Every structure is written in C-alpha cells, then in structure tokens.
PDB file of N, CA and C in Angstrom:
ATOM      1  N   UNK A   1     -58.727  19.435   2.890  1.00 52.00           N
ATOM      2  CA  UNK A   1     -58.409  19.308   4.304  1.00 52.00           C
ATOM      3  C   UNK A   1     -56.955  18.852   4.499  1.00 52.00           C
ATOM      4  N   UNK A   2     -56.565  17.787   3.779  1.00 59.00           N
ATOM      5  CA  UNK A   2     -55.209  17.273   3.955  1.00 59.00           C
ATOM      6  C   UNK A   2     -54.155  18.247   3.448  1.00 59.00           C
ATOM      7  N   UNK A   3     -54.429  18.916   2.327  1.00 67.00           N
ATOM      8  CA  UNK A   3     -53.472  19.896   1.822  1.00 67.00           C
ATOM      9  C   UNK A   3     -53.328  21.044   2.812  1.00 67.00           C
ATOM     10  N   UNK A   4     -54.422  21.439   3.431  1.00 75.00           N
ATOM     11  CA  UNK A   4     -54.374  22.505   4.433  1.00 75.00           C
ATOM     12  C   UNK A   4     -53.516  22.093   5.620  1.00 75.00           C
ATOM     13  N   UNK A   5     -53.633  20.833   6.028  1.00 71.00           N
ATOM     14  CA  UNK A   5     -52.831  20.346   7.146  1.00 71.00           C
ATOM     15  C   UNK A   5     -51.348  20.330   6.765  1.00 71.00           C
ATOM     16  N   UNK A   6     -51.055  19.917   5.545  1.00 75.00           N
ATOM     17  CA  UNK A   6     -49.665  19.911   5.062  1.00 75.00           C
ATOM     18  C   UNK A   6     -49.105  21.328   5.093  1.00 75.00           C
ATOM     19  N   UNK A   7     -49.883  22.282   4.591  1.00 82.00           N
ATOM     20  CA  UNK A   7     -49.446  23.681   4.589  1.00 82.00           C
ATOM     21  C   UNK A   7     -49.180  24.181   6.005  1.00 82.00           C
ATOM     22  N   UNK A   8     -50.032  23.787   6.941  1.00 81.00           N
ATOM     23  CA  UNK A   8     -49.850  24.207   8.339  1.00 81.00           C
ATOM     24  C   UNK A   8     -48.609  23.566   8.952  1.00 81.00           C
ATOM     25  N   UNK A   9     -48.370  22.313   8.618  1.00 77.00           N
ATOM     26  CA  UNK A   9     -47.146  21.658   9.091  1.00 77.00           C
ATOM     27  C   UNK A   9     -45.921  22.393   8.574  1.00 77.00           C
ATOM     28  N   UNK A  10     -45.905  22.683   7.270  1.00 83.00           N
ATOM     29  CA  UNK A  10     -44.752  23.365   6.682  1.00 83.00           C
ATOM     30  C   UNK A  10     -44.517  24.723   7.322  1.00 83.00           C
ATOM     31  N   UNK A  11     -45.575  25.446   7.566  1.00 86.00           N
ATOM     32  CA  UNK A  11     -45.451  26.756   8.218  1.00 86.00           C
ATOM     33  C   UNK A  11     -44.930  26.598   9.648  1.00 86.00           C
ATOM     34  N   UNK A  12     -45.410  25.588  10.342  1.00 82.00           N
ATOM     35  CA  UNK A  12     -45.029  25.378  11.737  1.00 82.00           C
ATOM     36  C   UNK A  12     -43.557  25.020  11.889  1.00 82.00           C
ATOM     37  N   UNK A  13     -42.996  24.267  10.960  1.00 81.00           N
ATOM     38  CA  UNK A  13     -41.597  23.872  11.142  1.00 81.00           C
ATOM     39  C   UNK A  13     -40.606  24.765  10.417  1.00 81.00           C
ATOM     40  N   UNK A  14     -41.058  25.833   9.785  1.00 85.00           N
ATOM     41  CA  UNK A  14     -40.135  26.751   9.108  1.00 85.00           C
ATOM     42  C   UNK A  14     -39.050  27.264  10.043  1.00 85.00           C
ATOM     43  N   UNK A  15     -39.432  27.696  11.229  1.00 85.00           N
ATOM     44  CA  UNK A  15     -38.433  28.234  12.154  1.00 85.00           C
ATOM     45  C   UNK A  15     -37.507  27.132  12.670  1.00 85.00           C
ATOM     46  N   UNK A  16     -38.008  25.918  12.765  1.00 80.00           N
ATOM     47  CA  UNK A  16     -37.191  24.800  13.232  1.00 80.00           C
ATOM     48  C   UNK A  16     -36.110  24.449  12.221  1.00 80.00           C
ATOM     49  N   UNK A  17     -36.474  24.335  10.952  1.00 80.00           N
ATOM     50  CA  UNK A  17     -35.498  23.891   9.963  1.00 80.00           C
ATOM     51  C   UNK A  17     -34.494  24.976   9.585  1.00 80.00           C
ATOM     52  N   UNK A  18     -34.752  26.205   9.989  1.00 83.00           N
ATOM     53  CA  UNK A  18     -33.786  27.263   9.695  1.00 83.00           C
ATOM     54  C   UNK A  18     -32.666  27.320  10.737  1.00 83.00           C
ATOM     55  N   UNK A  19     -32.803  26.569  11.809  1.00 83.00           N
ATOM     56  CA  UNK A  19     -31.781  26.548  12.862  1.00 83.00           C
ATOM     57  C   UNK A  19     -30.700  25.523  12.540  1.00 83.00           C
ATOM     58  N   UNK A  20     -29.482  25.809  12.932  1.00 82.00           N
ATOM     59  CA  UNK A  20     -28.390  24.857  12.753  1.00 82.00           C
ATOM     60  C   UNK A  20     -28.666  23.586  13.534  1.00 82.00           C
ATOM     61  N   UNK A  21     -28.266  22.473  12.958  1.00 80.00           N
ATOM     62  CA  UNK A  21     -28.363  21.166  13.607  1.00 80.00           C
ATOM     63  C   UNK A  21     -29.786  20.718  13.899  1.00 80.00           C
ATOM     64  N   UNK A  22     -30.732  21.154  13.109  1.00 81.00           N
ATOM     65  CA  UNK A  22     -32.097  20.662  13.242  1.00 81.00           C
ATOM     66  C   UNK A  22     -32.653  20.410  11.855  1.00 81.00           C
ATOM     67  N   UNK A  23     -33.803  19.799  11.768  1.00 80.00           N
ATOM     68  CA  UNK A  23     -34.387  19.505  10.476  1.00 80.00           C
ATOM     69  C   UNK A  23     -35.773  18.935  10.609  1.00 80.00           C
ATOM     70  N   UNK A  24     -36.219  18.246   9.549  1.00 79.00           N
ATOM     71  CA  UNK A  24     -37.560  17.683   9.523  1.00 79.00           C
ATOM     72  C   UNK A  24     -37.557  16.413   8.687  1.00 79.00           C
ATOM     73  N   UNK A  25     -38.370  15.458   9.084  1.00 78.00           N
ATOM     74  CA  UNK A  25     -38.627  14.229   8.327  1.00 78.00           C
ATOM     75  C   UNK A  25     -40.125  14.194   8.149  1.00 78.00           C
ATOM     76  N   UNK A  26     -40.621  14.465   6.922  1.00 75.00           N
ATOM     77  CA  UNK A  26     -42.057  14.653   6.752  1.00 75.00           C
ATOM     78  C   UNK A  26     -42.597  14.102   5.445  1.00 75.00           C
ATOM     79  N   UNK A  27     -43.198  12.911   5.491  1.00 71.00           N
ATOM     80  CA  UNK A  27     -43.881  12.417   4.304  1.00 71.00           C
ATOM     81  C   UNK A  27     -45.194  13.177   4.111  1.00 71.00           C
ATOM     82  N   UNK A  28     -45.746  13.106   2.921  1.00 69.00           N
ATOM     83  CA  UNK A  28     -46.969  13.846   2.617  1.00 69.00           C
ATOM     84  C   UNK A  28     -48.232  13.221   3.194  1.00 69.00           C
ATOM     85  N   UNK A  29     -48.271  11.911   3.321  1.00 65.00           N
ATOM     86  CA  UNK A  29     -49.519  11.264   3.726  1.00 65.00           C
ATOM     87  C   UNK A  29     -49.830  11.510   5.197  1.00 65.00           C
ATOM     88  N   UNK A  30     -51.064  11.793   5.467  1.00 58.00           N
ATOM     89  CA  UNK A  30     -51.502  12.093   6.830  1.00 58.00           C
ATOM     90  C   UNK A  30     -51.254  10.928   7.772  1.00 58.00           C
ATOM     91  N   UNK A  31     -51.534   9.726   7.335  1.00 58.00           N
ATOM     92  CA  UNK A  31     -51.341   8.563   8.215  1.00 58.00           C
ATOM     93  C   UNK A  31     -49.879   8.409   8.578  1.00 58.00           C
ATOM     94  N   UNK A  32     -48.996   8.724   7.637  1.00 54.00           N
ATOM     95  CA  UNK A  32     -47.576   8.524   7.879  1.00 54.00           C
ATOM     96  C   UNK A  32     -46.962   9.626   8.735  1.00 54.00           C
ATOM     97  N   UNK A  33     -47.620  10.769   8.831  1.00 54.00           N
ATOM     98  CA  UNK A  33     -47.064  11.803   9.700  1.00 54.00           C
ATOM     99  C   UNK A  33     -47.259  11.456  11.161  1.00 54.00           C
ATOM    100  N   UNK A  34     -48.086  10.471  11.415  1.00 57.00           N
ATOM    101  CA  UNK A  34     -48.319  10.030  12.790  1.00 57.00           C
ATOM    102  C   UNK A  34     -47.841   8.600  12.969  1.00 57.00           C
ATOM    103  N   UNK A  35     -46.805   8.232  12.255  1.00 61.00           N
ATOM    104  CA  UNK A  35     -46.336   6.844  12.270  1.00 61.00           C
ATOM    105  C   UNK A  35     -45.362   6.610  13.405  1.00 61.00           C
ATOM    106  N   UNK A  36     -45.621   5.607  14.153  1.00 63.00           N
ATOM    107  CA  UNK A  36     -44.714   5.221  15.228  1.00 63.00           C
ATOM    108  C   UNK A  36     -44.177   3.821  14.998  1.00 63.00           C
ATOM    109  N   UNK A  37     -44.859   3.043  14.163  1.00 71.00           N
ATOM    110  CA  UNK A  37     -44.464   1.652  13.982  1.00 71.00           C
ATOM    111  C   UNK A  37     -43.696   1.408  12.692  1.00 71.00           C
ATOM    112  N   UNK A  38     -43.202   2.457  12.068  1.00 78.00           N
ATOM    113  CA  UNK A  38     -42.494   2.311  10.801  1.00 78.00           C
ATOM    114  C   UNK A  38     -41.099   2.917  10.875  1.00 78.00           C
ATOM    115  N   UNK A  39     -40.533   2.924  12.036  1.00 80.00           N
ATOM    116  CA  UNK A  39     -39.244   3.548  12.325  1.00 80.00           C
ATOM    117  C   UNK A  39     -38.156   3.159  11.333  1.00 80.00           C
ATOM    118  N   UNK A  40     -38.115   1.878  10.926  1.00 86.00           N
ATOM    119  CA  UNK A  40     -37.061   1.397  10.023  1.00 86.00           C
ATOM    120  C   UNK A  40     -37.597   0.919   8.680  1.00 86.00           C
ATOM    121  N   UNK A  41     -38.854   1.153   8.388  1.00 85.00           N
ATOM    122  CA  UNK A  41     -39.489   0.652   7.178  1.00 85.00           C
ATOM    123  C   UNK A  41     -39.052   1.457   5.952  1.00 85.00           C
ATOM    124  N   UNK A  42     -38.296   0.839   5.046  1.00 85.00           N
ATOM    125  CA  UNK A  42     -37.782   1.524   3.858  1.00 85.00           C
ATOM    126  C   UNK A  42     -38.888   1.969   2.910  1.00 85.00           C
ATOM    127  N   UNK A  43     -40.062   1.338   2.993  1.00 81.00           N
ATOM    128  CA  UNK A  43     -41.185   1.753   2.148  1.00 81.00           C
ATOM    129  C   UNK A  43     -41.655   3.161   2.510  1.00 81.00           C
ATOM    130  N   UNK A  44     -41.285   3.624   3.695  1.00 80.00           N
ATOM    131  CA  UNK A  44     -41.709   4.953   4.135  1.00 80.00           C
ATOM    132  C   UNK A  44     -40.536   5.928   4.144  1.00 80.00           C
ATOM    133  N   UNK A  45     -39.611   5.749   3.229  1.00 85.00           N
ATOM    134  CA  UNK A  45     -38.478   6.662   3.104  1.00 85.00           C
ATOM    135  C   UNK A  45     -38.940   8.012   2.565  1.00 85.00           C
ATOM    136  N   UNK A  46     -38.268   9.058   3.009  1.00 86.00           N
ATOM    137  CA  UNK A  46     -38.598  10.416   2.550  1.00 86.00           C
ATOM    138  C   UNK A  46     -37.333  11.078   2.042  1.00 86.00           C
ATOM    139  N   UNK A  47     -37.313  11.567   0.783  1.00 85.00           N
ATOM    140  CA  UNK A  47     -38.322  11.318  -0.235  1.00 85.00           C
ATOM    141  C   UNK A  47     -38.360   9.843  -0.625  1.00 85.00           C
ATOM    142  N   UNK A  48     -39.371   9.472  -1.374  1.00 80.00           N
ATOM    143  CA  UNK A  48     -39.597   8.073  -1.740  1.00 80.00           C
ATOM    144  C   UNK A  48     -38.352   7.445  -2.359  1.00 80.00           C
ATOM    145  N   UNK A  49     -38.118   6.186  -2.007  1.00 82.00           N
ATOM    146  CA  UNK A  49     -37.012   5.370  -2.531  1.00 82.00           C
ATOM    147  C   UNK A  49     -35.622   5.885  -2.152  1.00 82.00           C
ATOM    148  N   UNK A  50     -35.519   6.743  -1.160  1.00 87.00           N
ATOM    149  CA  UNK A  50     -34.222   7.324  -0.792  1.00 87.00           C
ATOM    150  C   UNK A  50     -33.509   6.571   0.333  1.00 87.00           C
ATOM    151  N   UNK A  51     -34.199   5.663   1.003  1.00 89.00           N
ATOM    152  CA  UNK A  51     -33.691   4.949   2.178  1.00 89.00           C
ATOM    153  C   UNK A  51     -33.516   5.871   3.387  1.00 89.00           C
ATOM    154  N   UNK A  52     -34.127   7.042   3.333  1.00 90.00           N
ATOM    155  CA  UNK A  52     -34.115   7.962   4.477  1.00 90.00           C
ATOM    156  C   UNK A  52     -35.293   7.634   5.390  1.00 90.00           C
ATOM    157  N   UNK A  53     -35.149   6.539   6.133  1.00 88.00           N
ATOM    158  CA  UNK A  53     -36.179   6.174   7.106  1.00 88.00           C
ATOM    159  C   UNK A  53     -36.054   7.086   8.319  1.00 88.00           C
ATOM    160  N   UNK A  54     -37.049   7.050   9.171  1.00 84.00           N
ATOM    161  CA  UNK A  54     -36.957   7.841  10.402  1.00 84.00           C
ATOM    162  C   UNK A  54     -35.703   7.456  11.175  1.00 84.00           C
ATOM    163  N   UNK A  55     -35.450   6.160  11.307  1.00 88.00           N
ATOM    164  CA  UNK A  55     -34.294   5.687  12.070  1.00 88.00           C
ATOM    165  C   UNK A  55     -32.978   6.160  11.447  1.00 88.00           C
ATOM    166  N   UNK A  56     -32.864   6.070  10.125  1.00 91.00           N
ATOM    167  CA  UNK A  56     -31.623   6.464   9.452  1.00 91.00           C
ATOM    168  C   UNK A  56     -31.363   7.960   9.611  1.00 91.00           C
ATOM    169  N   UNK A  57     -32.393   8.758   9.433  1.00 88.00           N
ATOM    170  CA  UNK A  57     -32.224  10.217   9.515  1.00 88.00           C
ATOM    171  C   UNK A  57     -31.902  10.655  10.944  1.00 88.00           C
ATOM    172  N   UNK A  58     -32.610  10.123  11.913  1.00 86.00           N
ATOM    173  CA  UNK A  58     -32.329  10.478  13.306  1.00 86.00           C
ATOM    174  C   UNK A  58     -30.930  10.004  13.693  1.00 86.00           C
ATOM    175  N   UNK A  59     -30.538   8.820  13.229  1.00 89.00           N
ATOM    176  CA  UNK A  59     -29.194   8.326  13.514  1.00 89.00           C
ATOM    177  C   UNK A  59     -28.119   9.250  12.968  1.00 89.00           C
ATOM    178  N   UNK A  60     -28.284   9.698  11.726  1.00 90.00           N
ATOM    179  CA  UNK A  60     -27.313  10.634  11.145  1.00 90.00           C
ATOM    180  C   UNK A  60     -27.325  11.967  11.883  1.00 90.00           C
ATOM    181  N   UNK A  61     -28.520  12.416  12.268  1.00 86.00           N
ATOM    182  CA  UNK A  61     -28.637  13.683  13.005  1.00 86.00           C
ATOM    183  C   UNK A  61     -27.902  13.595  14.343  1.00 86.00           C
ATOM    184  N   UNK A  62     -28.122  12.518  15.077  1.00 85.00           N
ATOM    185  CA  UNK A  62     -27.464  12.346  16.372  1.00 85.00           C
ATOM    186  C   UNK A  62     -25.943  12.244  16.224  1.00 85.00           C
ATOM    187  N   UNK A  63     -25.488  11.647  15.122  1.00 90.00           N
ATOM    188  CA  UNK A  63     -24.054  11.500  14.886  1.00 90.00           C
ATOM    189  C   UNK A  63     -23.444  12.760  14.254  1.00 90.00           C
ATOM    190  N   UNK A  64     -24.283  13.731  13.897  1.00 88.00           N
ATOM    191  CA  UNK A  64     -23.795  14.953  13.279  1.00 88.00           C
ATOM    192  C   UNK A  64     -23.318  14.738  11.853  1.00 88.00           C
ATOM    193  N   UNK A  65     -23.886  13.754  11.168  1.00 91.00           N
ATOM    194  CA  UNK A  65     -23.467  13.407   9.811  1.00 91.00           C
ATOM    195  C   UNK A  65     -24.439  13.983   8.782  1.00 91.00           C
ATOM    196  N   UNK A  66     -24.298  15.246   8.478  1.00 87.00           N
ATOM    197  CA  UNK A  66     -25.158  15.899   7.493  1.00 87.00           C
ATOM    198  C   UNK A  66     -24.738  15.472   6.094  1.00 87.00           C
ATOM    199  N   UNK A  67     -25.668  14.953   5.327  1.00 84.00           N
ATOM    200  CA  UNK A  67     -25.369  14.501   3.965  1.00 84.00           C
ATOM    201  C   UNK A  67     -25.566  15.610   2.933  1.00 84.00           C
ATOM    202  N   UNK A  68     -25.639  16.831   3.389  1.00 86.00           N
ATOM    203  CA  UNK A  68     -25.853  17.964   2.500  1.00 86.00           C
ATOM    204  C   UNK A  68     -27.294  18.431   2.468  1.00 86.00           C
ATOM    205  N   UNK A  69     -28.173  17.660   3.088  1.00 84.00           N
ATOM    206  CA  UNK A  69     -29.598  17.999   3.114  1.00 84.00           C
ATOM    207  C   UNK A  69     -29.940  18.944   4.256  1.00 84.00           C
ATOM    208  N   UNK A  70     -28.999  19.110   5.179  1.00 84.00           N
ATOM    209  CA  UNK A  70     -29.220  19.869   6.413  1.00 84.00           C
ATOM    210  C   UNK A  70     -30.349  19.254   7.231  1.00 84.00           C
ATOM    211  N   UNK A  71     -30.499  17.933   7.076  1.00 86.00           N
ATOM    212  CA  UNK A  71     -31.495  17.147   7.802  1.00 86.00           C
ATOM    213  C   UNK A  71     -32.924  17.558   7.479  1.00 86.00           C
ATOM    214  N   UNK A  72     -33.156  18.050   6.284  1.00 86.00           N
ATOM    215  CA  UNK A  72     -34.507  18.416   5.849  1.00 86.00           C
ATOM    216  C   UNK A  72     -34.997  17.401   4.827  1.00 86.00           C
ATOM    217  N   UNK A  73     -35.849  16.521   5.285  1.00 86.00           N
ATOM    218  CA  UNK A  73     -36.397  15.464   4.452  1.00 86.00           C
ATOM    219  C   UNK A  73     -37.902  15.639   4.416  1.00 86.00           C
ATOM    220  N   UNK A  74     -38.404  16.066   3.268  1.00 83.00           N
ATOM    221  CA  UNK A  74     -39.829  16.320   3.115  1.00 83.00           C
ATOM    222  C   UNK A  74     -40.235  15.889   1.717  1.00 83.00           C
ATOM    223  N   UNK A  75     -41.367  15.208   1.597  1.00 83.00           N
ATOM    224  CA  UNK A  75     -41.844  14.872   0.267  1.00 83.00           C
ATOM    225  C   UNK A  75     -42.032  16.167  -0.517  1.00 83.00           C
ATOM    226  N   UNK A  76     -41.540  16.202  -1.751  1.00 83.00           N
ATOM    227  CA  UNK A  76     -41.654  17.424  -2.545  1.00 83.00           C
ATOM    228  C   UNK A  76     -43.038  17.664  -3.122  1.00 83.00           C
ATOM    229  N   UNK A  77     -43.910  16.677  -3.033  1.00 83.00           N
ATOM    230  CA  UNK A  77     -45.268  16.804  -3.570  1.00 83.00           C
ATOM    231  C   UNK A  77     -46.274  16.396  -2.495  1.00 83.00           C
ATOM    232  N   UNK A  78     -47.502  16.903  -2.580  1.00 81.00           N
ATOM    233  CA  UNK A  78     -48.526  16.520  -1.603  1.00 81.00           C
ATOM    234  C   UNK A  78     -49.091  15.127  -1.884  1.00 81.00           C
ATOM    235  N   UNK A  79     -49.697  14.535  -0.885  1.00 76.00           N
ATOM    236  CA  UNK A  79     -50.414  13.277  -1.034  1.00 76.00           C
ATOM    237  C   UNK A  79     -51.606  13.514  -1.955  1.00 76.00           C
ATOM    238  N   UNK A  80     -51.937  12.632  -2.853  1.00 77.00           N
ATOM    239  CA  UNK A  80     -51.441  11.280  -3.057  1.00 77.00           C
ATOM    240  C   UNK A  80     -50.378  11.172  -4.144  1.00 77.00           C
ATOM    241  N   UNK A  81     -49.764  12.270  -4.505  1.00 80.00           N
ATOM    242  CA  UNK A  81     -48.760  12.250  -5.573  1.00 80.00           C
ATOM    243  C   UNK A  81     -47.406  11.729  -5.127  1.00 80.00           C
ATOM    244  N   UNK A  82     -47.240  11.442  -3.861  1.00 76.00           N
ATOM    245  CA  UNK A  82     -45.957  10.980  -3.339  1.00 76.00           C
ATOM    246  C   UNK A  82     -45.821   9.462  -3.499  1.00 76.00           C
ATOM    247  N   UNK A  83     -45.657   9.029  -4.729  1.00 74.00           N
ATOM    248  CA  UNK A  83     -45.496   7.608  -5.028  1.00 74.00           C
ATOM    249  C   UNK A  83     -44.099   7.169  -4.625  1.00 74.00           C
ATOM    250  N   UNK A  84     -43.854   5.979  -4.192  1.00 69.00           N
ATOM    251  CA  UNK A  84     -44.807   4.909  -3.965  1.00 69.00           C
ATOM    252  C   UNK A  84     -45.428   4.947  -2.578  1.00 69.00           C
ATOM    253  N   UNK A  85     -45.046   5.898  -1.764  1.00 64.00           N
ATOM    254  CA  UNK A  85     -45.527   5.949  -0.384  1.00 64.00           C
ATOM    255  C   UNK A  85     -47.044   5.930  -0.299  1.00 64.00           C
ATOM    256  N   UNK A  86     -47.712   6.696  -1.133  1.00 58.00           N
ATOM    257  CA  UNK A  86     -49.173   6.753  -1.045  1.00 58.00           C
ATOM    258  C   UNK A  86     -49.809   5.401  -1.324  1.00 58.00           C
ATOM    259  N   UNK A  87     -49.116   4.534  -2.028  1.00 57.00           N
ATOM    260  CA  UNK A  87     -49.637   3.208  -2.293  1.00 57.00           C
ATOM    261  C   UNK A  87     -49.584   2.304  -1.076  1.00 57.00           C
ATOM    262  N   UNK A  88     -48.812   2.676  -0.046  1.00 55.00           N
ATOM    263  CA  UNK A  88     -48.717   1.841   1.149  1.00 55.00           C
ATOM    264  C   UNK A  88     -49.742   2.224   2.204  1.00 55.00           C
ATOM    265  N   UNK A  89     -50.465   3.304   1.983  1.00 52.00           N
ATOM    266  CA  UNK A  89     -51.376   3.837   2.994  1.00 52.00           C
ATOM    267  C   UNK A  89     -52.335   2.797   3.534  1.00 52.00           C
ATOM    268  N   UNK A  90     -52.929   2.004   2.663  1.00 49.00           N
ATOM    269  CA  UNK A  90     -53.905   1.052   3.132  1.00 49.00           C
ATOM    270  C   UNK A  90     -53.369  -0.373   3.198  1.00 49.00           C
ATOM    271  N   UNK A  91     -52.080  -0.547   2.959  1.00 50.00           N
ATOM    272  CA  UNK A  91     -51.513  -1.880   2.945  1.00 50.00           C
ATOM    273  C   UNK A  91     -50.685  -2.209   4.170  1.00 50.00           C
ATOM    274  N   UNK A  92     -50.999  -1.628   5.276  1.00 43.00           N
ATOM    275  CA  UNK A  92     -50.201  -1.901   6.469  1.00 43.00           C
ATOM    276  C   UNK A  92     -50.730  -3.111   7.136  1.00 43.00           C
TER     277      UNK A  92
END
C-alpha cells in the first residue's frame, strides 16, 4: 500500500519537477509526507542527514538559490529503508 502511494506521488509530481524554478521535497515515510509540525526539524532532512529541511529548501527556492539539485529533494529509497528518518516515525 505505502509503496503504491509513493509511486503515485512520484508520477503526480513528474510534470511539476520538470518545470523551471519548481521542485519537490519528499521523504519516503507516509507520516512525514503529511508533516506540518517539522518545518525546521533536521531529523526530517531529505535526503537523510543533508540538512535539507522543508524550511531550508523553501527558503532557497524563494531566494532562487539552486544548489544544483534543481530543488528536487526526494528520498532515493522507499520507506522503511530511508534511515535514519524511518527511525523517527514513532518517536515524535
């Protein structure tokens, strides 16, 4: 079920990330894709341990500061393989 949802998310944002000046911030865990209270939480960086929090990525996007990623931040593996993020799922 969760892998299917991830696949649907990836398909849905394909057209978005192909446009100039747009991108995606997408961790693999289902709970984290609906996160509103972790805006600056470094434990939820995408990819893991990168310090690409939602706040940092949106800030760079608004400032037009592309770090070469073209604002595409997505966990490269599905949950629960996205360590250490998957370890925070139940520790909020």
